[in-house]
Amino acid sequence: MKLKLLILALTCSVFAFAQEKKIWTLEECVRYAEENNLSIQQAELNIESVKIDKSDAIGNFIPSLNAQASASSSTGYSVDPTTNSFVNQKFFNVTPSVSSSLTLFDGLRNFHTLNRAKLNAIATQYQSDDIRDDIRLAVANAYLQILSNRETLNVLNAQYRSTQQDLERTNELVENGVLPKGDLLEIQATAATQEQQIVNAENSVLISRISLAQLLQITDYENFDVVDEGYVIPDDAVLKITPKEIYEKALTFRNDIKASEANVDLATKDLQIAKASRYPSLNAFFQYNTRYSDNATYPASLNPVTGDFIAGPSISFKDQLWLQDGFSYGLQLNIPILNNFSVKNNIKRSQIDIQRAELQLQQDKLNLETDVNQAFVDVKGAYKNYEAAGKTVEARRLSYDYAKERYNVGLMNSFDFSQAQARLDDSEATLIQAKYDFIFRLKVLKFYYGIPLEEW
């Protein structure tokens, strides 16, 4: 009961922490996801399951021990189990026994099965770690998406405040007769469009927060938020490393590759287990049994006076267990000769499984090489896109400042001015997207190079 209360208290405290936690850092999100994500929890259950398989394999080296007992009542003409003679009377008997067996040799099948269980535990751990890697990347991507959407929202709010100032100045110029009323309506339309963009941006921030919360298995979406860490363009020293070097290093630590290599070893063990069925098996057995019957008596004795035989007294239950017990033990040899081609076919299937596992390993290595090269190209392209977007923003801002000066002195109409502002807005939104796209793709490439998440 105390243990159950302790577990309940810990569970409630973790749940309460998740609900009360308001602002989350990226490191906290990753750590919490590793502890609570459903996919990771399922992977942990797989690890517990293979531990049981290993226990089963160890149990094959231990003798079996079982106890049995049967009780029956007979009437009429039947065999008395205590005397093995036919009797025509009612009697009750009990037959208890204890048996044990041990495999002495089975073609080393038990040894191969145990080694396979150990390899399977390693492979399952690699698979679990690979799922953790995927969750880490997913959390990082969702986290950065929130920051990207929030920064876009901040830019839109700043642009809207600037438009409000332009709207006030335009209203004054219209009231003074400097500008026509149509210019005021154009600025008002621009402000209304920006208000709509702000609403859409706020929705994007909320949706991205919900997406990250779902990865963390947090249901209190309204109170969930992340720290605005103000990400800047990180160090891109990894771009000086060739894709081949990144790939070769990734081969040494990537959990998906290690899991695939472990699957080849598992298939090899399966082949050894299948081949073991070709060999004879030798088992040792031992059995102790005894019996009791309510009809059992000691041998009849001769009365020296009358010369008649006197029936012996009934044998007690305790005495019968000792008087009628017995042992049996020995060895059992089983030699496989013909088993409907099952052994031969199982060996062929295992050989095919090895080839399939080796091909899958090669395919996984090719996929990794492709992913590394793709990640490298994506980072290069994302950086060029970010640089181009930055240049575009600079040019659009200069164009906007020039248009604003002309508009303020009446040399540009409100429509052309609003177009210049819209182009600046679009370029700034594109720059934000390009920035976070480059940051995430650079993180992915560093991840392939083995740089931990905490060092991002």
GROMACS .gro file of C-alpha atoms in nm:
model
  456
    1MET     CA    1   0.000   0.000   0.000
    2LYS     CA    2   0.284   0.240   0.086
    3LEU     CA    3   0.449   0.166  -0.248
    4LYS     CA    4   0.125   0.235  -0.435
    5LEU     CA    5   0.080   0.563  -0.250
    6LEU     CA    6   0.437   0.663  -0.330
    7ILE     CA    7   0.392   0.586  -0.700
    8LEU     CA    8   0.064   0.778  -0.703
    9ALA     CA    9   0.227   1.075  -0.534
   10LEU     CA   10   0.516   1.080  -0.783
   11THR     CA   11   0.276   1.052  -1.076
   12CYS     CA   12   0.063   1.336  -0.946
   13SER     CA   13   0.369   1.553  -0.887
   14VAL     CA   14   0.495   1.497  -1.243
   15PHE     CA   15   0.149   1.573  -1.382
   16ALA     CA   16   0.121   1.883  -1.164
   17PHE     CA   17   0.464   2.001  -1.276
   18ALA     CA   18   0.362   1.965  -1.639
   19GLN     CA   19   0.041   2.159  -1.581
   20GLU     CA   20   0.196   2.434  -1.365
   21LYS     CA   21   0.504   2.486  -1.583
   22LYS     CA   22   0.439   2.803  -1.782
   23ILE     CA   23   0.752   2.879  -1.981
   24TRP     CA   24   0.966   2.599  -2.124
   25THR     CA   25   1.319   2.602  -2.260
   26LEU     CA   26   1.421   2.378  -2.548
   27GLU     CA   27   1.627   2.158  -2.317
   28GLU     CA   28   1.332   2.117  -2.079
   29CYS     CA   29   1.101   2.030  -2.367
   30VAL     CA   30   1.336   1.762  -2.497
   31ARG     CA   31   1.389   1.612  -2.152
   32TYR     CA   32   1.017   1.607  -2.077
   33ALA     CA   33   0.937   1.452  -2.416
   34GLU     CA   34   1.185   1.173  -2.353
   35GLU     CA   35   1.007   1.093  -2.026
   36ASN     CA   36   0.645   1.125  -2.142
   37ASN     CA   37   0.617   1.078  -2.517
   38LEU     CA   38   0.394   0.780  -2.603
   39SER     CA   39   0.626   0.645  -2.874
   40ILE     CA   40   0.917   0.645  -2.632
   41GLN     CA   41   0.705   0.477  -2.364
   42GLN     CA   42   0.610   0.204  -2.612
   43ALA     CA   43   0.978   0.157  -2.696
   44GLU     CA   44   1.055   0.121  -2.324
   45LEU     CA   45   0.791  -0.152  -2.301
   46ASN     CA   46   0.967  -0.334  -2.585
   47ILE     CA   47   1.288  -0.323  -2.382
   48GLU     CA   48   1.110  -0.474  -2.082
   49SER     CA   49   0.965  -0.744  -2.308
   50VAL     CA   50   1.305  -0.854  -2.443
   51LYS     CA   51   1.434  -0.874  -2.086
   52ILE     CA   52   1.168  -1.138  -2.025
   53ASP     CA   53   1.286  -1.322  -2.339
   54LYS     CA   54   1.638  -1.324  -2.195
   55SER     CA   55   1.503  -1.467  -1.869
   56ASP     CA   56   1.330  -1.741  -2.069
   57ALA     CA   57   1.657  -1.826  -2.241
   58ILE     CA   58   1.840  -1.850  -1.909
   59GLY     CA   59   1.563  -2.072  -1.775
   60ASN     CA   60   1.640  -2.332  -2.045
   61PHE     CA   61   1.962  -2.419  -1.855
   62ILE     CA   62   1.777  -2.487  -1.531
   63PRO     CA   63   1.618  -2.828  -1.455
   64SER     CA   64   1.242  -2.841  -1.451
   65LEU     CA   65   1.069  -2.960  -1.134
   66ASN     CA   66   0.701  -3.044  -1.116
   67ALA     CA   67   0.473  -3.217  -0.869
   68GLN     CA   68   0.158  -3.408  -0.964
   69ALA     CA   69  -0.113  -3.592  -0.776
   70SER     CA   70  -0.421  -3.784  -0.881
   71ALA     CA   71  -0.707  -3.921  -0.674
   72SER     CA   72  -0.972  -4.167  -0.785
   73SER     CA   73  -1.241  -4.394  -0.651
   74SER     CA   74  -1.332  -4.728  -0.814
   75THR     CA   75  -1.611  -4.978  -0.777
   76GLY     CA   76  -1.660  -5.317  -0.934
   77TYR     CA   77  -1.395  -5.527  -1.101
   78SER     CA   78  -1.079  -5.316  -1.142
   79VAL     CA   79  -0.704  -5.310  -1.078
   80ASP     CA   80  -0.585  -5.212  -0.736
   81PRO     CA   81  -0.286  -4.980  -0.805
   82THR     CA   82  -0.117  -5.077  -0.480
   83THR     CA   83  -0.107  -5.450  -0.563
   84ASN     CA   84  -0.162  -5.449  -0.940
   85SER     CA   85  -0.418  -5.725  -0.889
   86PHE     CA   86  -0.781  -5.737  -0.998
   87VAL     CA   87  -1.031  -5.685  -0.720
   88ASN     CA   88  -1.407  -5.663  -0.712
   89GLN     CA   89  -1.470  -5.406  -0.445
   90LYS     CA   90  -1.486  -5.036  -0.384
   91PHE     CA   91  -1.162  -4.856  -0.300
   92PHE     CA   92  -1.011  -4.508  -0.300
   93ASN     CA   93  -0.652  -4.437  -0.405
   94VAL     CA   94  -0.413  -4.141  -0.434
   95THR     CA   95  -0.105  -4.135  -0.658
   96PRO     CA   96   0.137  -3.841  -0.596
   97SER     CA   97   0.463  -3.794  -0.787
   98VAL     CA   98   0.750  -3.550  -0.843
   99SER     CA   99   0.937  -3.529  -1.174
  100SER     CA  100   1.235  -3.338  -1.304
  101SER     CA  101   1.412  -3.311  -1.639
  102LEU     CA  102   1.722  -3.140  -1.773
  103THR     CA  103   1.847  -3.088  -2.126
  104LEU     CA  104   2.206  -3.210  -2.147
  105PHE     CA  105   2.264  -3.145  -2.516
  106ASP     CA  106   2.046  -3.000  -2.790
  107GLY     CA  107   2.293  -2.901  -3.058
  108LEU     CA  108   2.384  -2.585  -2.858
  109ARG     CA  109   2.037  -2.447  -2.930
  110ASN     CA  110   2.004  -2.315  -2.574
  111PHE     CA  111   2.337  -2.132  -2.595
  112HIS     CA  112   2.245  -1.974  -2.929
  113THR     CA  113   1.902  -1.880  -2.795
  114LEU     CA  114   2.057  -1.706  -2.496
  115ASN     CA  115   2.304  -1.517  -2.716
  116ARG     CA  116   2.019  -1.420  -2.945
  117ALA     CA  117   1.822  -1.284  -2.650
  118LYS     CA  118   2.122  -1.072  -2.549
  119LEU     CA  119   2.160  -0.939  -2.904
  120ASN     CA  120   1.788  -0.870  -2.924
  121ALA     CA  121   1.810  -0.662  -2.606
  122ILE     CA  122   2.089  -0.456  -2.763
  123ALA     CA  123   1.898  -0.415  -3.091
  124THR     CA  124   1.582  -0.309  -2.909
  125GLN     CA  125   1.779  -0.052  -2.710
  126TYR     CA  126   1.920   0.090  -3.035
  127GLN     CA  127   1.568   0.110  -3.177
  128SER     CA  128   1.448   0.290  -2.865
  129ASP     CA  129   1.738   0.536  -2.886
  130ASP     CA  130   1.662   0.595  -3.254
  131ILE     CA  131   1.302   0.685  -3.163
  132ARG     CA  132   1.441   0.924  -2.902
  133ASP     CA  133   1.655   1.088  -3.169
  134ASP     CA  134   1.351   1.137  -3.390
  135ILE     CA  135   1.154   1.285  -3.100
  136ARG     CA  136   1.440   1.523  -3.019
  137LEU     CA  137   1.445   1.651  -3.376
  138ALA     CA  138   1.067   1.677  -3.385
  139VAL     CA  139   1.064   1.875  -3.060
  140ALA     CA  140   1.341   2.106  -3.181
  141ASN     CA  141   1.158   2.166  -3.509
  142ALA     CA  142   0.828   2.238  -3.330
  143TYR     CA  143   1.007   2.463  -3.081
  144LEU     CA  144   1.174   2.666  -3.355
  145GLN     CA  145   0.845   2.687  -3.543
  146ILE     CA  146   0.691   2.862  -3.242
  147LEU     CA  147   0.978   3.112  -3.232
  148SER     CA  148   0.952   3.170  -3.606
  149ASN     CA  149   0.577   3.233  -3.589
  150ARG     CA  150   0.619   3.455  -3.284
  151GLU     CA  151   0.890   3.663  -3.451
  152THR     CA  152   0.668   3.701  -3.756
  153LEU     CA  153   0.390   3.819  -3.528
  154ASN     CA  154   0.624   4.073  -3.364
  155VAL     CA  155   0.721   4.211  -3.704
  156LEU     CA  156   0.357   4.239  -3.809
  157ASN     CA  157   0.271   4.421  -3.487
  158ALA     CA  158   0.558   4.663  -3.543
  159GLN     CA  159   0.444   4.721  -3.900
  160TYR     CA  160   0.089   4.778  -3.783
  161ARG     CA  161   0.206   5.040  -3.531
  162SER     CA  162   0.395   5.214  -3.808
  163THR     CA  163   0.086   5.204  -4.026
  164GLN     CA  164  -0.118   5.360  -3.746
  165GLN     CA  165   0.127   5.649  -3.735
  166ASP     CA  166   0.100   5.686  -4.112
  167LEU     CA  167  -0.276   5.676  -4.079
  168GLU     CA  168  -0.272   5.963  -3.827
  169ARG     CA  169  -0.045   6.176  -4.046
  170THR     CA  170  -0.253   6.105  -4.355
  171ASN     CA  171  -0.570   6.195  -4.171
  172GLU     CA  172  -0.418   6.532  -4.078
  173LEU     CA  173  -0.307   6.594  -4.437
  174VAL     CA  174  -0.653   6.506  -4.567
  175GLU     CA  175  -0.820   6.736  -4.316
  176ASN     CA  176  -0.584   7.017  -4.423
  177GLY     CA  177  -0.665   6.953  -4.788
  178VAL     CA  178  -0.314   6.846  -4.880
  179LEU     CA  179  -0.412   6.490  -4.979
  180PRO     CA  180  -0.735   6.357  -5.124
  181LYS     CA  181  -0.960   6.139  -4.906
  182GLY     CA  182  -0.885   5.839  -5.126
  183ASP     CA  183  -0.532   5.828  -4.984
  184LEU     CA  184  -0.678   5.797  -4.635
  185LEU     CA  185  -0.902   5.513  -4.742
  186GLU     CA  186  -0.603   5.335  -4.897
  187ILE     CA  187  -0.406   5.356  -4.572
  188GLN     CA  188  -0.710   5.236  -4.379
  189ALA     CA  189  -0.735   4.936  -4.613
  190THR     CA  190  -0.367   4.862  -4.553
  191ALA     CA  191  -0.423   4.876  -4.175
  192ALA     CA  192  -0.721   4.641  -4.205
  193THR     CA  193  -0.512   4.396  -4.409
  194GLN     CA  194  -0.239   4.404  -4.145
  195GLU     CA  195  -0.494   4.339  -3.871
  196GLN     CA  196  -0.602   4.027  -4.060
  197GLN     CA  197  -0.240   3.919  -4.096
  198ILE     CA  198  -0.189   3.966  -3.722
  199VAL     CA  199  -0.491   3.746  -3.646
  200ASN     CA  200  -0.355   3.476  -3.878
  201ALA     CA  201  -0.010   3.504  -3.719
  202GLU     CA  202  -0.159   3.472  -3.369
  203ASN     CA  203  -0.340   3.157  -3.483
  204SER     CA  204  -0.015   3.020  -3.624
  205VAL     CA  205   0.159   3.078  -3.291
  206LEU     CA  206  -0.123   2.902  -3.106
  207ILE     CA  207  -0.129   2.606  -3.345
  208SER     CA  208   0.248   2.564  -3.324
  209ARG     CA  209   0.228   2.574  -2.942
  210ILE     CA  210  -0.041   2.306  -2.948
  211SER     CA  211   0.171   2.090  -3.180
  212LEU     CA  212   0.466   2.103  -2.942
  213ALA     CA  213   0.243   2.043  -2.639
  214GLN     CA  214   0.104   1.731  -2.804
  215LEU     CA  215   0.457   1.599  -2.855
  216LEU     CA  216   0.512   1.650  -2.484
  217GLN     CA  217   0.174   1.493  -2.392
  218ILE     CA  218   0.062   1.819  -2.228
  219THR     CA  219  -0.309   1.902  -2.249
  220ASP     CA  220  -0.305   2.248  -2.089
  221TYR     CA  221  -0.245   2.428  -2.419
  222GLU     CA  222  -0.352   2.770  -2.295
  223ASN     CA  223  -0.088   2.789  -2.021
  224PHE     CA  224   0.187   2.625  -2.224
  225ASP     CA  225   0.452   2.848  -2.376
  226VAL     CA  226   0.823   2.847  -2.459
  227VAL     CA  227   1.109   3.078  -2.375
  228ASP     CA  228   1.185   3.334  -2.643
  229GLU     CA  229   1.555   3.255  -2.656
  230GLY     CA  230   1.619   3.501  -2.938
  231TYR     CA  231   1.798   3.257  -3.167
  232VAL     CA  232   2.067   3.409  -3.382
  233ILE     CA  233   2.242   3.249  -3.673
  234PRO     CA  234   2.458   2.976  -3.511
  235ASP     CA  235   2.815   2.886  -3.588
  236ASP     CA  236   2.832   2.724  -3.929
  237ALA     CA  237   3.177   2.566  -3.887
  238VAL     CA  238   3.024   2.227  -3.967
  239LEU     CA  239   2.980   2.344  -4.326
  240LYS     CA  240   3.358   2.333  -4.363
  241ILE     CA  241   3.344   1.955  -4.311
  242THR     CA  242   3.278   1.746  -4.620
  243PRO     CA  243   2.959   1.538  -4.645
  244LYS     CA  244   3.173   1.224  -4.666
  245GLU     CA  245   3.339   1.300  -4.333
  246ILE     CA  246   3.001   1.367  -4.173
  247TYR     CA  247   2.864   1.041  -4.316
  248GLU     CA  248   3.161   0.834  -4.198
  249LYS     CA  249   3.128   0.974  -3.847
  250ALA     CA  250   2.752   0.919  -3.848
  251LEU     CA  251   2.810   0.551  -3.924
  252THR     CA  252   2.993   0.516  -3.593
  253PHE     CA  253   2.712   0.636  -3.363
  254ARG     CA  254   2.379   0.649  -3.547
  255ASN     CA  255   2.132   0.427  -3.361
  256ASP     CA  256   1.942   0.328  -3.675
  257ILE     CA  257   2.262   0.190  -3.829
  258LYS     CA  258   2.357   0.008  -3.509
  259ALA     CA  259   2.007  -0.140  -3.490
  260SER     CA  260   2.036  -0.259  -3.849
  261GLU     CA  261   2.376  -0.417  -3.777
  262ALA     CA  262   2.228  -0.588  -3.473
  263ASN     CA  263   1.951  -0.729  -3.692
  264VAL     CA  264   2.216  -0.897  -3.909
  265ASP     CA  265   2.363  -1.057  -3.596
  266LEU     CA  266   2.016  -1.168  -3.490
  267ALA     CA  267   1.954  -1.331  -3.825
  268THR     CA  268   2.288  -1.512  -3.795
  269LYS     CA  269   2.189  -1.645  -3.453
  270ASP     CA  270   1.857  -1.761  -3.594
  271LEU     CA  271   2.049  -1.961  -3.853
  272GLN     CA  272   2.260  -2.124  -3.581
  273ILE     CA  273   1.945  -2.211  -3.387
  274ALA     CA  274   1.788  -2.363  -3.699
  275LYS     CA  275   2.102  -2.570  -3.770
  276ALA     CA  276   2.102  -2.701  -3.412
  277SER     CA  277   1.788  -2.898  -3.496
  278ARG     CA  278   2.003  -3.127  -3.712
  279TYR     CA  279   2.181  -3.266  -3.406
  280PRO     CA  280   2.055  -3.527  -3.160
  281SER     CA  281   1.924  -3.407  -2.827
  282LEU     CA  282   1.993  -3.572  -2.494
  283ASN     CA  283   1.774  -3.521  -2.188
  284ALA     CA  284   1.802  -3.653  -1.835
  285PHE     CA  285   1.492  -3.730  -1.633
  286PHE     CA  286   1.410  -3.828  -1.277
  287GLN     CA  287   1.077  -3.921  -1.118
  288TYR     CA  288   0.969  -4.012  -0.768
  289ASN     CA  289   0.622  -4.154  -0.711
  290THR     CA  290   0.422  -4.334  -0.448
  291ARG     CA  291   0.060  -4.440  -0.399
  292TYR     CA  292  -0.208  -4.485  -0.137
  293SER     CA  293  -0.521  -4.702  -0.128
  294ASP     CA  294  -0.779  -4.733   0.146
  295ASN     CA  295  -0.792  -5.105   0.063
  296ALA     CA  296  -0.423  -5.172   0.128
  297THR     CA  297  -0.343  -5.412   0.415
  298TYR     CA  298  -0.044  -5.589   0.551
  299PRO     CA  299   0.000  -5.955   0.438
  300ALA     CA  300  -0.230  -6.210   0.604
  301SER     CA  301  -0.082  -6.416   0.890
  302LEU     CA  302  -0.147  -6.778   0.992
  303ASN     CA  303  -0.325  -6.841   1.322
  304PRO     CA  304  -0.111  -7.110   1.495
  305VAL     CA  305  -0.406  -7.236   1.697
  306THR     CA  306  -0.680  -7.267   1.435
  307GLY     CA  307  -0.459  -7.281   1.133
  308ASP     CA  308  -0.667  -7.013   0.962
  309PHE     CA  309  -0.525  -6.709   0.782
  310ILE     CA  310  -0.590  -6.381   0.957
  311ALA     CA  311  -0.627  -6.069   0.737
  312GLY     CA  312  -0.351  -5.821   0.797
  313PRO     CA  313  -0.430  -5.482   0.945
  314SER     CA  314  -0.483  -5.179   0.719
  315ILE     CA  315  -0.172  -4.986   0.628
  316SER     CA  316  -0.184  -4.624   0.737
  317PHE     CA  317  -0.159  -4.339   0.488
  318LYS     CA  318   0.187  -4.238   0.612
  319ASP     CA  319   0.322  -4.594   0.599
  320GLN     CA  320   0.187  -4.649   0.247
  321LEU     CA  321   0.372  -4.340   0.118
  322TRP     CA  322   0.700  -4.490   0.232
  323LEU     CA  323   0.628  -4.857   0.158
  324GLN     CA  324   0.496  -4.805  -0.195
  325ASP     CA  325   0.726  -4.531  -0.322
  326GLY     CA  326   0.970  -4.570  -0.607
  327PHE     CA  327   1.220  -4.390  -0.829
  328SER     CA  328   1.279  -4.383  -1.200
  329TYR     CA  329   1.558  -4.203  -1.379
  330GLY     CA  330   1.749  -4.222  -1.699
  331LEU     CA  331   1.846  -4.058  -2.026
  332GLN     CA  332   1.640  -3.994  -2.336
  333LEU     CA  333   1.809  -3.960  -2.674
  334ASN     CA  334   1.625  -3.810  -2.970
  335ILE     CA  335   1.786  -3.843  -3.314
  336PRO     CA  336   1.624  -3.640  -3.595
  337ILE     CA  337   1.599  -3.838  -3.916
  338LEU     CA  338   1.311  -3.706  -4.122
  339ASN     CA  339   1.080  -3.426  -4.010
  340ASN     CA  340   0.887  -3.339  -4.325
  341PHE     CA  341   1.174  -3.114  -4.444
  342SER     CA  342   1.095  -2.870  -4.160
  343VAL     CA  343   1.456  -2.850  -4.037
  344LYS     CA  344   1.594  -2.806  -4.388
  345ASN     CA  345   1.338  -2.542  -4.478
  346ASN     CA  346   1.391  -2.351  -4.154
  347ILE     CA  347   1.762  -2.335  -4.231
  348LYS     CA  348   1.688  -2.199  -4.578
  349ARG     CA  349   1.450  -1.940  -4.435
  350SER     CA  350   1.716  -1.828  -4.188
  351GLN     CA  351   1.973  -1.797  -4.467
  352ILE     CA  352   1.730  -1.581  -4.662
  353ASP     CA  353   1.667  -1.369  -4.351
  354ILE     CA  354   2.041  -1.307  -4.320
  355GLN     CA  355   2.058  -1.188  -4.679
  356ARG     CA  356   1.752  -0.971  -4.622
  357ALA     CA  357   1.907  -0.818  -4.307
  358GLU     CA  358   2.236  -0.752  -4.487
  359LEU     CA  359   2.056  -0.586  -4.776
  360GLN     CA  360   1.857  -0.376  -4.530
  361LEU     CA  361   2.181  -0.270  -4.362
  362GLN     CA  362   2.324  -0.163  -4.698
  363GLN     CA  363   2.001   0.020  -4.775
  364ASP     CA  364   2.008   0.197  -4.439
  365LYS     CA  365   2.366   0.307  -4.502
  366LEU     CA  366   2.268   0.436  -4.846
  367ASN     CA  367   1.972   0.618  -4.693
  368LEU     CA  368   2.198   0.773  -4.431
  369GLU     CA  369   2.446   0.884  -4.695
  370THR     CA  370   2.161   1.032  -4.897
  371ASP     CA  371   2.019   1.207  -4.591
  372VAL     CA  372   2.358   1.354  -4.500
  373ASN     CA  373   2.419   1.481  -4.852
  374GLN     CA  374   2.064   1.615  -4.869
  375ALA     CA  375   2.105   1.786  -4.531
  376PHE     CA  376   2.434   1.940  -4.646
  377VAL     CA  377   2.278   2.069  -4.968
  378ASP     CA  378   1.973   2.194  -4.779
  379VAL     CA  379   2.191   2.390  -4.537
  380LYS     CA  380   2.386   2.546  -4.823
  381GLY     CA  381   2.066   2.635  -5.003
  382ALA     CA  382   1.899   2.763  -4.686
  383TYR     CA  383   2.196   2.987  -4.610
  384LYS     CA  384   2.197   3.132  -4.960
  385ASN     CA  385   1.823   3.184  -4.932
  386TYR     CA  386   1.873   3.359  -4.598
  387GLU     CA  387   2.143   3.587  -4.742
  388ALA     CA  388   1.926   3.669  -5.043
  389ALA     CA  389   1.628   3.738  -4.817
  390GLY     CA  390   1.842   3.973  -4.606
  391LYS     CA  391   1.953   4.164  -4.913
  392THR     CA  392   1.593   4.183  -5.029
  393VAL     CA  393   1.483   4.327  -4.695
  394GLU     CA  394   1.756   4.591  -4.710
  395ALA     CA  395   1.655   4.689  -5.060
  396ARG     CA  396   1.284   4.688  -4.975
  397ARG     CA  397   1.345   4.898  -4.663
  398LEU     CA  398   1.543   5.158  -4.860
  399SER     CA  399   1.267   5.159  -5.120
  400TYR     CA  400   1.005   5.198  -4.849
  401ASP     CA  401   1.193   5.482  -4.679
  402TYR     CA  402   1.225   5.661  -5.013
  403ALA     CA  403   0.857   5.603  -5.088
  404LYS     CA  404   0.763   5.733  -4.744
  405GLU     CA  405   0.960   6.053  -4.797
  406ARG     CA  406   0.791   6.108  -5.131
  407TYR     CA  407   0.451   6.028  -4.985
  408ASN     CA  408   0.498   6.271  -4.696
  409VAL     CA  409   0.566   6.558  -4.939
  410GLY     CA  410   0.282   6.458  -5.169
  411LEU     CA  411   0.494   6.317  -5.455
  412MET     CA  412   0.348   5.963  -5.426
  413ASN     CA  413  -0.010   5.848  -5.393
  414SER     CA  414  -0.128   5.624  -5.114
  415PHE     CA  415  -0.171   5.317  -5.337
  416ASP     CA  416   0.192   5.315  -5.451
  417PHE     CA  417   0.302   5.381  -5.092
  418SER     CA  418   0.094   5.091  -4.960
  419GLN     CA  419   0.244   4.865  -5.227
  420ALA     CA  420   0.594   4.960  -5.115
  421GLN     CA  421   0.498   4.882  -4.756
  422ALA     CA  422   0.339   4.548  -4.854
  423ARG     CA  423   0.657   4.446  -5.039
  424LEU     CA  424   0.861   4.531  -4.730
  425ASP     CA  425   0.624   4.329  -4.511
  426ASP     CA  426   0.652   4.026  -4.738
  427SER     CA  427   1.030   4.046  -4.753
  428GLU     CA  428   1.061   4.067  -4.372
  429ALA     CA  429   0.830   3.766  -4.328
  430THR     CA  430   1.036   3.575  -4.586
  431LEU     CA  431   1.356   3.667  -4.401
  432ILE     CA  432   1.219   3.528  -4.073
  433GLN     CA  433   1.117   3.202  -4.238
  434ALA     CA  434   1.455   3.175  -4.410
  435LYS     CA  435   1.636   3.241  -4.083
  436TYR     CA  436   1.466   2.966  -3.886
  437ASP     CA  437   1.473   2.728  -4.182
  438PHE     CA  438   1.850   2.771  -4.195
  439ILE     CA  439   1.884   2.732  -3.816
  440PHE     CA  440   1.689   2.405  -3.812
  441ARG     CA  441   1.861   2.257  -4.117
  442LEU     CA  442   2.198   2.346  -3.968
  443LYS     CA  443   2.096   2.174  -3.645
  444VAL     CA  444   2.001   1.861  -3.840
  445LEU     CA  445   2.340   1.854  -4.011
  446LYS     CA  446   2.516   1.898  -3.675
  447PHE     CA  447   2.301   1.619  -3.537
  448TYR     CA  448   2.432   1.387  -3.810
  449TYR     CA  449   2.782   1.490  -3.705
  450GLY     CA  450   2.714   1.386  -3.347
  451ILE     CA  451   2.680   1.727  -3.180
  452PRO     CA  452   2.446   1.683  -2.880
  453LEU     CA  453   2.123   1.878  -2.862
  454GLU     CA  454   2.242   2.072  -2.555
  455GLU     CA  455   2.529   2.221  -2.758
  456TRP     CA  456   2.307   2.357  -3.032
   0.00000   0.00000   0.00000
